[in-house]
XYZ file of C-alpha atoms in Angstrom:
232
model
C -45.844 -4.243 -6.507
C -47.638 -5.813 -3.599
C -45.355 -8.553 -2.168
C -46.714 -11.228 0.071
C -45.012 -12.037 3.356
C -44.495 -14.915 5.827
C -43.440 -14.752 9.490
C -40.629 -17.212 10.751
C -39.704 -17.204 14.368
C -35.996 -17.795 15.074
C -35.851 -19.358 18.616
C -33.070 -20.754 20.887
C -30.953 -19.940 24.026
C -29.205 -16.715 24.454
C -25.689 -16.830 22.888
C -26.397 -19.566 20.377
C -25.982 -17.190 17.426
C -29.533 -16.434 16.310
C -28.692 -12.867 15.420
C -25.503 -13.680 13.518
C -27.479 -16.420 11.669
C -30.300 -14.111 10.619
C -27.674 -11.443 9.541
C -26.042 -14.084 7.279
C -29.258 -15.232 5.756
C -30.462 -11.581 5.079
C -27.178 -9.856 4.063
C -24.790 -12.692 3.175
C -22.058 -11.437 5.438
C -20.650 -12.273 8.902
C -21.754 -10.181 11.798
C -18.524 -9.922 13.923
C -20.087 -7.974 16.867
C -23.726 -8.951 17.346
C -25.805 -7.180 19.888
C -27.805 -8.924 22.748
C -31.468 -9.157 21.626
C -33.838 -7.608 24.058
C -37.505 -8.623 23.277
C -37.483 -9.123 19.459
C -35.862 -7.846 16.335
C -37.475 -8.161 12.863
C -35.308 -8.654 9.898
C -36.542 -9.001 6.327
C -35.084 -11.404 3.609
C -36.473 -11.368 0.055
C -36.939 -14.918 -0.993
C -37.526 -16.141 -4.604
C -40.150 -18.817 -4.594
C -40.155 -21.231 -7.505
C -37.899 -23.717 -9.463
C -36.620 -21.102 -12.037
C -38.072 -23.149 -14.867
C -41.464 -21.380 -14.572
C -40.456 -18.085 -13.135
C -39.980 -17.038 -9.538
C -42.242 -14.946 -7.356
C -40.672 -12.881 -4.585
C -41.739 -13.062 -0.979
C -40.789 -11.182 2.009
C -39.558 -13.453 4.893
C -40.045 -11.693 8.262
C -37.431 -13.315 10.460
C -38.379 -12.687 14.087
C -35.157 -12.773 16.257
C -36.624 -13.652 19.698
C -34.541 -12.808 22.616
C -33.671 -15.882 24.621
C -33.215 -14.258 28.087
C -35.329 -15.939 30.761
C -36.072 -12.527 32.210
C -38.235 -11.800 29.329
C -40.054 -15.057 28.932
C -43.436 -13.727 30.075
C -43.544 -11.148 27.297
C -42.472 -13.333 24.486
C -45.985 -14.678 23.964
C -47.068 -11.656 21.868
C -44.585 -12.835 19.186
C -46.297 -16.302 19.044
C -49.826 -15.241 17.833
C -49.010 -15.698 14.080
C -46.406 -18.359 13.218
C -45.803 -19.647 9.672
C -42.403 -21.247 10.268
C -39.885 -21.931 13.046
C -36.057 -22.048 12.947
C -34.658 -23.580 16.029
C -31.096 -22.557 16.748
C -28.497 -24.251 18.906
C -24.764 -24.159 19.630
C -23.067 -27.326 18.371
C -20.538 -27.006 21.174
C -23.265 -26.829 23.812
C -25.397 -29.869 24.115
C -27.683 -28.199 26.632
C -28.802 -25.572 23.916
C -29.851 -28.469 21.764
C -31.915 -30.212 24.472
C -33.606 -26.929 25.303
C -35.032 -26.626 21.931
C -37.896 -28.850 23.148
C -38.766 -26.066 25.659
C -38.702 -23.455 23.020
C -40.877 -25.395 20.623
C -43.360 -26.097 23.625
C -43.352 -22.362 24.626
C -44.133 -21.086 21.020
C -46.701 -23.722 20.082
C -48.092 -23.817 23.609
C -48.929 -20.000 23.289
C -50.786 -20.766 19.991
C -52.951 -23.243 21.773
C -53.851 -20.764 24.490
C -54.852 -18.246 21.690
C -57.328 -20.712 20.296
C -55.089 -22.443 17.736
C -54.326 -26.246 17.835
C -51.015 -27.303 19.142
C -49.739 -30.787 19.681
C -47.754 -29.808 22.619
C -49.426 -29.296 26.051
C -48.332 -26.683 28.555
C -45.878 -27.866 31.187
C -42.468 -29.536 30.651
C -43.673 -32.896 32.058
C -46.369 -33.021 29.504
C -44.134 -32.983 26.426
C -44.989 -36.069 24.351
C -42.712 -36.389 21.203
C -44.917 -39.126 19.863
C -47.969 -36.863 20.088
C -45.916 -34.139 18.259
C -44.432 -36.071 15.481
C -45.913 -35.207 12.099
C -48.905 -33.302 13.569
C -47.630 -29.637 13.379
C -48.689 -27.563 10.437
C -45.672 -25.254 11.269
C -42.595 -26.120 9.229
C -39.537 -26.350 11.302
C -35.752 -26.192 10.513
C -33.041 -27.105 12.994
C -29.752 -25.118 12.610
C -26.626 -25.922 14.528
C -24.047 -23.035 14.692
C -20.407 -22.654 15.708
C -19.400 -25.654 13.732
C -15.739 -24.458 14.013
C -15.886 -24.870 17.751
C -16.679 -28.706 17.517
C -13.553 -30.842 17.711
C -14.781 -33.389 15.184
C -17.834 -34.463 13.251
C -17.672 -37.752 15.270
C -18.034 -35.895 18.514
C -20.875 -33.810 17.169
C -22.728 -37.093 15.910
C -22.376 -38.671 19.329
C -24.035 -35.763 21.022
C -26.945 -35.449 18.656
C -30.105 -37.283 19.987
C -32.077 -37.053 16.755
C -34.285 -34.051 17.592
C -34.721 -33.183 13.896
C -36.318 -36.439 13.229
C -38.430 -35.952 16.458
C -39.690 -32.550 15.329
C -40.186 -33.736 11.714
C -37.582 -31.102 10.608
C -34.739 -30.732 8.327
C -31.311 -29.786 9.837
C -28.091 -28.118 8.885
C -25.008 -27.309 10.668
C -22.739 -24.295 9.758
C -20.075 -21.920 10.766
C -21.496 -18.392 10.142
C -18.059 -16.767 9.847
C -17.313 -18.952 6.769
C -19.570 -16.944 4.333
C -18.048 -18.154 1.083
C -18.424 -21.776 2.181
C -22.037 -21.130 3.261
C -22.948 -19.529 -0.069
C -21.318 -22.286 -2.143
C -22.626 -25.251 -0.164
C -25.309 -26.636 -2.427
C -26.654 -28.918 0.236
C -27.165 -26.147 2.808
C -28.632 -23.739 0.180
C -30.968 -26.443 -1.131
C -32.266 -27.254 2.217
C -32.794 -23.516 3.101
C -34.692 -22.970 -0.266
C -36.864 -25.954 0.253
C -37.762 -24.888 3.859
C -38.634 -21.453 2.912
C -40.649 -22.703 -0.099
C -42.364 -25.060 2.263
C -43.352 -22.201 4.624
C -44.881 -20.248 1.754
C -46.764 -23.284 0.661
C -48.208 -23.890 4.144
C -49.110 -20.204 4.646
C -50.784 -19.752 1.268
C -52.440 -23.234 1.366
C -50.606 -24.549 -1.663
C -51.357 -21.537 -3.861
C -48.354 -19.291 -3.260
C -48.421 -17.802 -6.694
C -51.687 -15.743 -6.022
C -51.929 -12.781 -3.688
C -53.426 -13.713 -0.413
C -55.114 -11.865 2.406
C -54.139 -14.538 5.004
C -51.378 -12.355 6.340
C -52.960 -8.916 6.353
C -54.046 -9.345 10.150
C -50.349 -9.246 10.979
C -47.646 -6.438 10.403
C -47.991 -4.338 7.406
C -44.652 -2.775 6.684
C -43.239 -0.649 3.927
C -39.920 -2.460 3.388
C -38.701 -0.028 0.847
C -38.464 2.651 3.533
C -38.024 0.874 6.765
C -34.832 -0.895 7.961
C -34.645 -3.757 10.344
C -36.969 -3.154 13.192
C -36.132 -3.778 16.844
C -38.717 -4.139 19.691
């Protein structure tokens, strides 16, 4: 069976928990000793698109775990050529990692513009304009806060949150990746994740996700039944 795919970039500073988050999403288990990502690692999750009432269609979600080290910034552009969705990850106990998400979004969408695709963000940190960005991106965005267990209180967390999710036109979730049972049983989090992944598929396949499309064939073509997670 030919299974369609979408590409989702997972971006954020080094050490915020991108690899641990992706492992949780793909394998529903906690990764206690994550490795440092050099370049990019590709992980695959099977997502059931649909509302169960009319039958679901499986899709491969290619989750691109992009290394956050500044020493590899110049080479990251090759991963930004095709973007169907972006997950922005920050550490809830590190406010700087949250504020840096603007730079990550600018880097990814700015690269698309240089490749001939429209981006609402101009190059250069001084040219970032949230009003220009709001509601104009055709790339669905999800904001994820990790290490919830390291935040002293919800009150402290809310004080440090500047409303970036609203600025990006994104949904947001906060979680502790080590609490697998809580993650899997949280209807709100699971609902937001399903809604986000469905939205990425809708955008990629132009509102017709139930028919096989050729839109993705210019990107990676992988035999997922034989190839494990790939690392670049």
